[in-house]
């Protein structure tokens, strides 16, 4: 077998293409928007995390090589038929946001919330969380959400007279609360500090104190810079950005919304985008009739861990019948996480 490090990039790409042709319909490669171009070129489908998991669940392919971060491959594992094998090119591609919330810490806060207001809180986890957290929500009548439907899900719970326990992204929670006019009815907690609940014990929204390092990079000064440079730019940012950044911008929206707005805007439009740089750069290359700039060049180092050699190495292992690198979850986690995902899909 070739030493992959000794191959040129072109040789690696040729081998990946050859393997793709050999696997034919037995292989499906879903690729997240934030992946490097060297991976995107091999995509059978490109999309955001949930979109990719949905299509992965429907594919007839026996092998799914999910090019994104680990929690995304876990969602694909939860939704895919159990006879299928799910892989990720680089198992070290985790998500620092997901790492803010672990079930033991969540259970502690959950017990406090249930003592304060028995049976009133509904746990909601952002898709960007570990499968075990999704399973916690599934076991406790809760559900998952994405940045596209989080407001709808909060509203549904609150209008039903219940309270929301949201994790793990503080900014998404606060930005959503503000959009619903509930910015003052929330309390921020985490596994280490839940004393806030002493003062704010009647909060209708309790929000976990995690954040995405990629979106936290953006500041109101970046927005000011672009406004000053050219007032013709429209500024759109992801809701994982700090509330001050969202407030200073013209629009905020999920990855899919950002993509749709840019693609649907007239030729000559000028955009500044506050989200992961690989996506912004690709949008700029695909929409040459518009001016597209990054709010700042913020790259998700974890997404970038999947490299062409990792993809080739994964495909070669699958070809040899070596499935030791597959993404595995316990039956209980799959069962409970699936409940949380299905509740969201029922509402969408
Ligand atoms: S962009 Fe943020 S939320 Fe998405 S994978 Fe990277 S660290 Fe996690």
Short mmCIF file of C-alpha atoms and ligand atoms in Angstrom, two decimals:
data_model
loop_
_atom_site.label_atom_id
_atom_site.label_comp_id
_atom_site.label_asym_id
_atom_site.label_seq_id
_atom_site.Cartn_x
_atom_site.Cartn_y
_atom_site.Cartn_z
CA UNK A 1 0.00 0.00 0.00
CA UNK A 2 1.24 3.51 -0.86
CA UNK A 3 2.40 5.78 1.92
CA UNK A 4 -0.28 8.47 1.56
CA UNK A 5 2.09 11.20 2.72
CA UNK A 6 4.36 10.48 -0.23
CA UNK A 7 1.61 10.92 -2.81
CA UNK A 8 1.03 14.29 -4.44
CA UNK A 9 -2.35 15.98 -3.93
CA UNK A 10 -3.26 15.14 -7.53
CA UNK A 11 -2.43 11.46 -6.99
CA UNK A 12 -4.54 11.40 -3.83
CA UNK A 13 -7.47 13.02 -5.66
CA UNK A 14 -7.20 10.51 -8.50
CA UNK A 15 -7.25 7.61 -6.07
CA UNK A 16 -10.32 9.01 -4.28
CA UNK A 17 -12.14 9.40 -7.58
CA UNK A 18 -11.19 5.86 -8.62
CA UNK A 19 -12.49 4.46 -5.33
CA UNK A 20 -15.71 6.48 -5.64
CA UNK A 21 -16.24 4.90 -9.06
CA UNK A 22 -15.55 1.44 -7.69
CA UNK A 23 -17.93 1.80 -4.74
CA UNK A 24 -20.62 3.23 -7.03
CA UNK A 25 -23.96 3.49 -5.20
CA UNK A 26 -22.55 1.71 -2.11
CA UNK A 27 -20.85 4.96 -1.06
CA UNK A 28 -22.36 8.31 -0.08
CA UNK A 29 -20.23 11.34 0.83
CA UNK A 30 -22.23 14.15 2.47
CA UNK A 31 -20.13 17.31 2.93
CA UNK A 32 -20.82 20.27 5.21
CA UNK A 33 -20.62 23.82 3.81
CA UNK A 34 -17.68 24.63 6.10
CA UNK A 35 -15.41 21.92 4.69
CA UNK A 36 -12.29 22.74 2.71
CA UNK A 37 -12.61 22.83 -1.09
CA UNK A 38 -10.29 19.81 -1.32
CA UNK A 39 -13.10 17.81 0.33
CA UNK A 40 -16.07 19.63 -1.24
CA UNK A 41 -14.96 18.47 -4.70
CA UNK A 42 -15.87 14.88 -3.73
CA UNK A 43 -19.29 15.70 -2.27
CA UNK A 44 -22.34 13.68 -3.28
CA UNK A 45 -24.36 16.31 -1.43
CA UNK A 46 -23.41 19.62 0.22
CA UNK A 47 -25.53 21.17 2.96
CA UNK A 48 -25.91 22.10 6.62
CA UNK A 49 -25.79 19.51 9.37
CA UNK A 50 -29.43 18.49 9.51
CA UNK A 51 -29.98 18.60 5.79
CA UNK A 52 -27.01 16.24 5.40
CA UNK A 53 -28.29 13.87 8.06
CA UNK A 54 -31.70 13.77 6.44
CA UNK A 55 -30.27 12.85 3.05
CA UNK A 56 -27.87 10.38 4.70
CA UNK A 57 -30.85 8.68 6.36
CA UNK A 58 -32.49 8.25 2.97
CA UNK A 59 -29.50 7.05 0.98
CA UNK A 60 -29.40 3.45 -0.19
CA UNK A 61 -25.60 3.47 0.16
CA UNK A 62 -24.10 0.99 2.60
CA UNK A 63 -21.21 3.29 3.54
CA UNK A 64 -21.68 6.92 4.57
CA UNK A 65 -18.46 8.93 4.89
CA UNK A 66 -19.64 12.10 6.61
CA UNK A 67 -17.34 15.08 5.99
CA UNK A 68 -18.10 17.46 8.83
CA UNK A 69 -17.54 17.37 12.59
CA UNK A 70 -18.21 14.43 14.88
CA UNK A 71 -21.64 15.44 16.19
CA UNK A 72 -22.89 15.56 12.58
CA UNK A 73 -21.66 12.04 11.87
CA UNK A 74 -23.41 11.00 15.10
CA UNK A 75 -26.73 12.43 13.84
CA UNK A 76 -26.26 10.45 10.63
CA UNK A 77 -25.58 7.33 12.76
CA UNK A 78 -28.78 7.96 14.75
CA UNK A 79 -30.95 8.41 11.67
CA UNK A 80 -29.41 5.87 9.30
CA UNK A 81 -30.58 2.30 9.02
CA UNK A 82 -28.57 0.16 11.47
CA UNK A 83 -27.22 -2.00 8.63
CA UNK A 84 -25.31 1.01 7.31
CA UNK A 85 -21.80 2.04 8.32
CA UNK A 86 -21.03 5.68 9.14
CA UNK A 87 -17.49 7.08 9.07
CA UNK A 88 -15.84 10.48 9.44
CA UNK A 89 -12.50 11.05 7.66
CA UNK A 90 -10.82 12.46 10.78
CA UNK A 91 -12.25 11.30 14.10
CA UNK A 92 -10.46 14.23 15.79
CA UNK A 93 -12.78 16.69 14.04
CA UNK A 94 -14.87 17.57 17.10
CA UNK A 95 -16.86 20.69 17.92
CA UNK A 96 -15.72 22.93 20.80
CA UNK A 97 -19.29 24.25 21.14
CA UNK A 98 -20.65 20.73 21.68
CA UNK A 99 -17.88 20.15 24.26
CA UNK A 100 -19.39 22.80 26.52
CA UNK A 101 -22.29 20.52 27.47
CA UNK A 102 -21.95 17.04 28.96
CA UNK A 103 -24.90 15.03 30.28
CA UNK A 104 -23.66 14.87 33.92
CA UNK A 105 -23.52 18.69 34.18
CA UNK A 106 -26.83 19.05 32.40
CA UNK A 107 -28.51 16.54 34.74
CA UNK A 108 -27.37 18.61 37.75
CA UNK A 109 -29.01 21.77 36.44
CA UNK A 110 -32.02 19.78 35.26
CA UNK A 111 -32.61 18.49 38.80
CA UNK A 112 -32.49 22.03 40.18
CA UNK A 113 -34.93 23.26 37.52
CA UNK A 114 -37.31 20.44 38.28
CA UNK A 115 -37.25 21.28 41.99
CA UNK A 116 -38.01 24.94 41.19
CA UNK A 117 -40.76 24.27 38.64
CA UNK A 118 -41.66 20.57 38.48
CA UNK A 119 -42.50 19.30 34.95
CA UNK A 120 -42.45 22.80 33.46
CA UNK A 121 -39.11 22.86 31.64
CA UNK A 122 -38.68 21.26 28.22
CA UNK A 123 -35.03 20.54 27.33
CA UNK A 124 -34.03 21.72 23.85
CA UNK A 125 -30.59 21.09 22.43
CA UNK A 126 -29.06 22.72 19.41
CA UNK A 127 -28.07 20.15 16.77
CA UNK A 128 -24.46 21.15 17.59
CA UNK A 129 -24.28 18.90 20.65
CA UNK A 130 -23.13 15.40 21.55
CA UNK A 131 -25.49 12.50 20.85
CA UNK A 132 -25.68 11.83 24.61
CA UNK A 133 -27.14 15.32 25.12
CA UNK A 134 -29.70 14.72 22.39
CA UNK A 135 -30.54 11.44 24.11
CA UNK A 136 -31.02 13.32 27.42
CA UNK A 137 -33.55 15.57 25.67
CA UNK A 138 -35.28 12.58 24.07
CA UNK A 139 -35.65 10.86 27.47
CA UNK A 140 -37.13 13.99 29.03
CA UNK A 141 -39.83 14.91 26.52
CA UNK A 142 -37.44 17.35 24.84
CA UNK A 143 -36.24 17.89 21.31
CA UNK A 144 -33.46 19.25 19.18
CA UNK A 145 -33.44 22.40 17.05
CA UNK A 146 -31.33 24.06 14.37
CA UNK A 147 -30.54 27.73 13.88
CA UNK A 148 -33.33 27.77 11.24
CA UNK A 149 -36.14 26.56 13.49
CA UNK A 150 -35.02 27.51 17.02
CA UNK A 151 -37.42 30.50 17.24
CA UNK A 152 -40.35 28.38 16.11
CA UNK A 153 -39.53 25.72 18.71
CA UNK A 154 -39.10 28.22 21.58
CA UNK A 155 -42.46 29.80 20.64
CA UNK A 156 -44.19 26.45 20.49
CA UNK A 157 -42.98 25.54 23.99
CA UNK A 158 -43.65 28.94 25.56
CA UNK A 159 -47.11 29.27 24.00
CA UNK A 160 -47.90 25.84 25.42
CA UNK A 161 -47.32 27.32 28.89
CA UNK A 162 -43.98 25.54 29.45
CA UNK A 163 -40.45 26.84 29.98
CA UNK A 164 -37.34 26.26 27.86
CA UNK A 165 -34.03 24.76 29.03
CA UNK A 166 -31.73 25.38 26.04
CA UNK A 167 -28.20 24.17 25.42
CA UNK A 168 -25.36 24.55 24.57
CA UNK A 169 -25.10 27.86 22.62
CA UNK A 170 -25.65 30.96 24.74
CA UNK A 171 -25.62 33.42 21.84
CA UNK A 172 -28.16 31.49 19.80
CA UNK A 173 -30.36 31.29 22.92
CA UNK A 174 -30.07 34.99 23.73
CA UNK A 175 -30.47 36.14 20.11
CA UNK A 176 -33.57 33.98 19.76
CA UNK A 177 -34.99 35.24 23.06
CA UNK A 178 -34.43 38.83 21.88
CA UNK A 179 -36.17 38.16 18.57
CA UNK A 180 -39.17 36.94 20.59
CA UNK A 181 -39.07 40.00 22.89
CA UNK A 182 -37.95 37.86 25.85
CA UNK A 183 -34.43 39.19 26.35
CA UNK A 184 -35.14 39.91 30.04
CA UNK A 185 -36.82 36.64 30.87
CA UNK A 186 -33.75 34.43 30.75
CA UNK A 187 -31.06 33.04 32.98
CA UNK A 188 -27.63 31.79 31.83
CA UNK A 189 -26.20 28.70 33.56
CA UNK A 190 -23.53 26.07 33.09
CA UNK A 191 -22.17 23.03 34.87
CA UNK A 192 -20.08 25.18 37.22
CA UNK A 193 -22.29 28.16 37.97
CA UNK A 194 -25.98 27.88 38.39
CA UNK A 195 -26.21 30.35 41.30
CA UNK A 196 -27.87 32.75 38.83
CA UNK A 197 -30.94 30.61 39.29
CA UNK A 198 -31.24 31.84 42.90
CA UNK A 199 -32.01 35.33 41.65
CA UNK A 200 -33.75 34.39 38.42
CA UNK A 201 -35.61 31.31 39.51
CA UNK A 202 -38.74 32.15 37.54
CA UNK A 203 -36.99 32.57 34.19
CA UNK A 204 -38.96 31.11 31.32
CA UNK A 205 -35.76 30.54 29.40
CA UNK A 206 -32.71 28.93 30.96
CA UNK A 207 -29.73 29.00 28.60
CA UNK A 208 -26.46 27.04 28.74
CA UNK A 209 -23.26 29.07 28.74
CA UNK A 210 -21.44 27.64 25.69
CA UNK A 211 -20.20 29.36 22.57
CA UNK A 212 -18.78 28.75 19.12
CA UNK A 213 -15.21 30.01 18.95
CA UNK A 214 -15.54 30.64 15.22
CA UNK A 215 -18.49 33.02 15.53
CA UNK A 216 -17.29 34.61 18.75
CA UNK A 217 -14.38 36.13 16.84
CA UNK A 218 -16.68 38.76 15.27
CA UNK A 219 -17.11 42.03 17.15
CA UNK A 220 -19.16 45.22 16.69
CA UNK A 221 -15.90 46.88 15.57
CA UNK A 222 -15.81 44.58 12.52
CA UNK A 223 -19.32 45.76 11.64
CA UNK A 224 -18.29 49.41 12.15
CA UNK A 225 -15.24 48.88 9.92
CA UNK A 226 -17.32 47.68 6.97
CA UNK A 227 -20.01 50.34 7.46
CA UNK A 228 -17.30 52.99 7.34
CA UNK A 229 -15.57 51.42 4.34
CA UNK A 230 -18.69 51.34 2.16
CA UNK A 231 -22.24 52.05 3.29
CA UNK A 232 -23.53 50.03 0.30
CA UNK A 233 -22.67 46.72 1.99
CA UNK A 234 -25.45 44.71 3.63
CA UNK A 235 -24.18 42.80 6.63
CA UNK A 236 -25.52 39.33 7.45
CA UNK A 237 -24.26 37.22 10.36
CA UNK A 238 -24.93 33.83 11.90
CA UNK A 239 -26.98 33.82 15.15
CA UNK A 240 -24.09 32.09 16.97
CA UNK A 241 -22.44 35.56 16.92
CA UNK A 242 -22.50 37.78 20.00
CA UNK A 243 -25.84 39.61 20.47
CA UNK A 244 -24.10 43.01 19.99
CA UNK A 245 -22.86 41.85 16.57
CA UNK A 246 -26.29 40.54 15.54
CA UNK A 247 -27.86 43.81 16.68
CA UNK A 248 -25.39 45.94 14.71
CA UNK A 249 -25.89 43.89 11.51
CA UNK A 250 -28.67 44.12 8.91
CA UNK A 251 -29.66 40.46 9.01
CA UNK A 252 -28.93 37.31 10.91
CA UNK A 253 -29.66 33.76 9.82
CA UNK A 254 -28.66 30.12 9.62
CA UNK A 255 -26.09 28.94 7.09
CA UNK A 256 -28.91 27.97 4.72
CA UNK A 257 -30.59 31.36 5.06
CA UNK A 258 -27.32 33.19 4.44
CA UNK A 259 -26.73 31.09 1.31
CA UNK A 260 -30.28 31.65 0.02
CA UNK A 261 -30.16 35.41 0.63
CA UNK A 262 -26.87 35.81 -1.20
CA UNK A 263 -27.89 33.60 -4.11
CA UNK A 264 -31.27 35.33 -4.39
CA UNK A 265 -29.90 38.88 -4.31
CA UNK A 266 -29.58 40.91 -7.53
CA UNK A 267 -26.34 41.21 -9.50
CA UNK A 268 -24.18 44.02 -8.19
CA UNK A 269 -25.32 43.54 -4.53
CA UNK A 270 -22.65 43.98 -1.92
CA UNK A 271 -22.49 41.68 1.09
CA UNK A 272 -20.39 41.28 4.19
CA UNK A 273 -20.89 37.87 5.82
CA UNK A 274 -20.13 36.94 9.42
CA UNK A 275 -19.74 33.18 9.44
CA UNK A 276 -17.15 30.47 8.77
CA UNK A 277 -14.64 31.60 6.14
CA UNK A 278 -14.67 28.49 3.90
CA UNK A 279 -18.37 29.09 3.22
CA UNK A 280 -17.93 32.84 2.66
CA UNK A 281 -15.06 32.25 0.26
CA UNK A 282 -17.04 29.65 -1.69
CA UNK A 283 -20.09 31.93 -1.89
CA UNK A 284 -17.86 34.66 -3.23
CA UNK A 285 -16.44 32.35 -5.93
CA UNK A 286 -19.90 31.07 -6.87
CA UNK A 287 -21.50 34.54 -7.04
CA UNK A 288 -19.03 36.52 -9.09
CA UNK A 289 -21.71 39.03 -10.11
CA UNK A 290 -21.85 40.22 -6.46
CA UNK A 291 -19.30 41.68 -4.10
CA UNK A 292 -18.88 39.37 -1.09
CA UNK A 293 -16.51 40.00 1.80
CA UNK A 294 -15.95 38.15 5.09
CA UNK A 295 -16.72 40.15 8.23
CA UNK A 296 -13.37 38.69 9.32
CA UNK A 297 -11.57 35.53 8.19
CA UNK A 298 -12.66 33.09 10.87
CA UNK A 299 -12.02 29.44 10.05
CA UNK A 300 -13.37 26.42 11.94
CA UNK A 301 -10.13 24.60 12.64
CA UNK A 302 -12.06 21.47 13.53
CA UNK A 303 -14.00 21.30 10.29
CA UNK A 304 -10.69 21.85 8.52
CA UNK A 305 -9.20 18.73 10.11
CA UNK A 306 -10.74 16.55 7.40
CA UNK A 307 -8.10 16.51 4.67
CA UNK A 308 -8.00 14.68 1.33
CA UNK A 309 -5.56 12.08 2.76
CA UNK A 310 -7.96 11.35 5.64
CA UNK A 311 -10.73 10.79 3.14
CA UNK A 312 -8.57 8.49 1.04
CA UNK A 313 -7.36 6.58 4.10
CA UNK A 314 -11.00 6.08 5.24
CA UNK A 315 -12.08 4.84 1.82
CA UNK A 316 -9.12 2.45 1.61
CA UNK A 317 -9.99 1.03 5.04
CA UNK A 318 -13.60 0.50 3.97
CA UNK A 319 -12.40 -1.18 0.78
CA UNK A 320 -10.28 -3.60 2.88
CA UNK A 321 -13.31 -4.39 5.01
CA UNK A 322 -11.76 -2.64 8.03
CA UNK A 323 -14.68 -0.89 9.76
CA UNK A 324 -12.91 -0.21 13.06
CA UNK A 325 -13.08 3.56 12.43
CA UNK A 326 -16.86 3.67 12.14
CA UNK A 327 -18.98 5.99 14.31
CA UNK A 328 -20.71 3.89 16.95
CA UNK A 329 -23.33 4.76 19.57
CA UNK A 330 -25.13 2.63 22.12
CA UNK A 331 -28.64 1.37 21.28
CA UNK A 332 -30.08 3.49 24.13
CA UNK A 333 -28.44 6.68 22.90
CA UNK A 334 -29.66 6.01 19.36
CA UNK A 335 -33.21 5.28 20.57
CA UNK A 336 -33.45 8.38 22.80
CA UNK A 337 -31.63 10.79 20.48
CA UNK A 338 -33.91 9.68 17.66
CA UNK A 339 -36.97 10.65 19.73
CA UNK A 340 -35.54 14.18 20.17
CA UNK A 341 -34.81 14.49 16.46
CA UNK A 342 -38.19 13.11 15.40
CA UNK A 343 -40.04 15.55 17.69
CA UNK A 344 -38.26 18.38 15.91
CA UNK A 345 -39.03 16.96 12.49
CA UNK A 346 -42.72 16.65 13.46
CA UNK A 347 -42.73 20.35 14.29
CA UNK A 348 -40.84 21.47 11.17
S1 LIG B 1 -18.19 26.41 13.38
FE1 LIG B 1 -18.49 26.43 15.61
S2 LIG B 1 -20.31 25.20 15.99
FE2 LIG B 1 -19.61 24.72 13.89
S3 LIG B 1 -18.28 22.95 14.17
FE3 LIG B 1 -16.92 24.74 14.24
S4 LIG B 1 -16.81 25.20 16.44
FE4 LIG B 1 -18.54 23.80 16.20
#
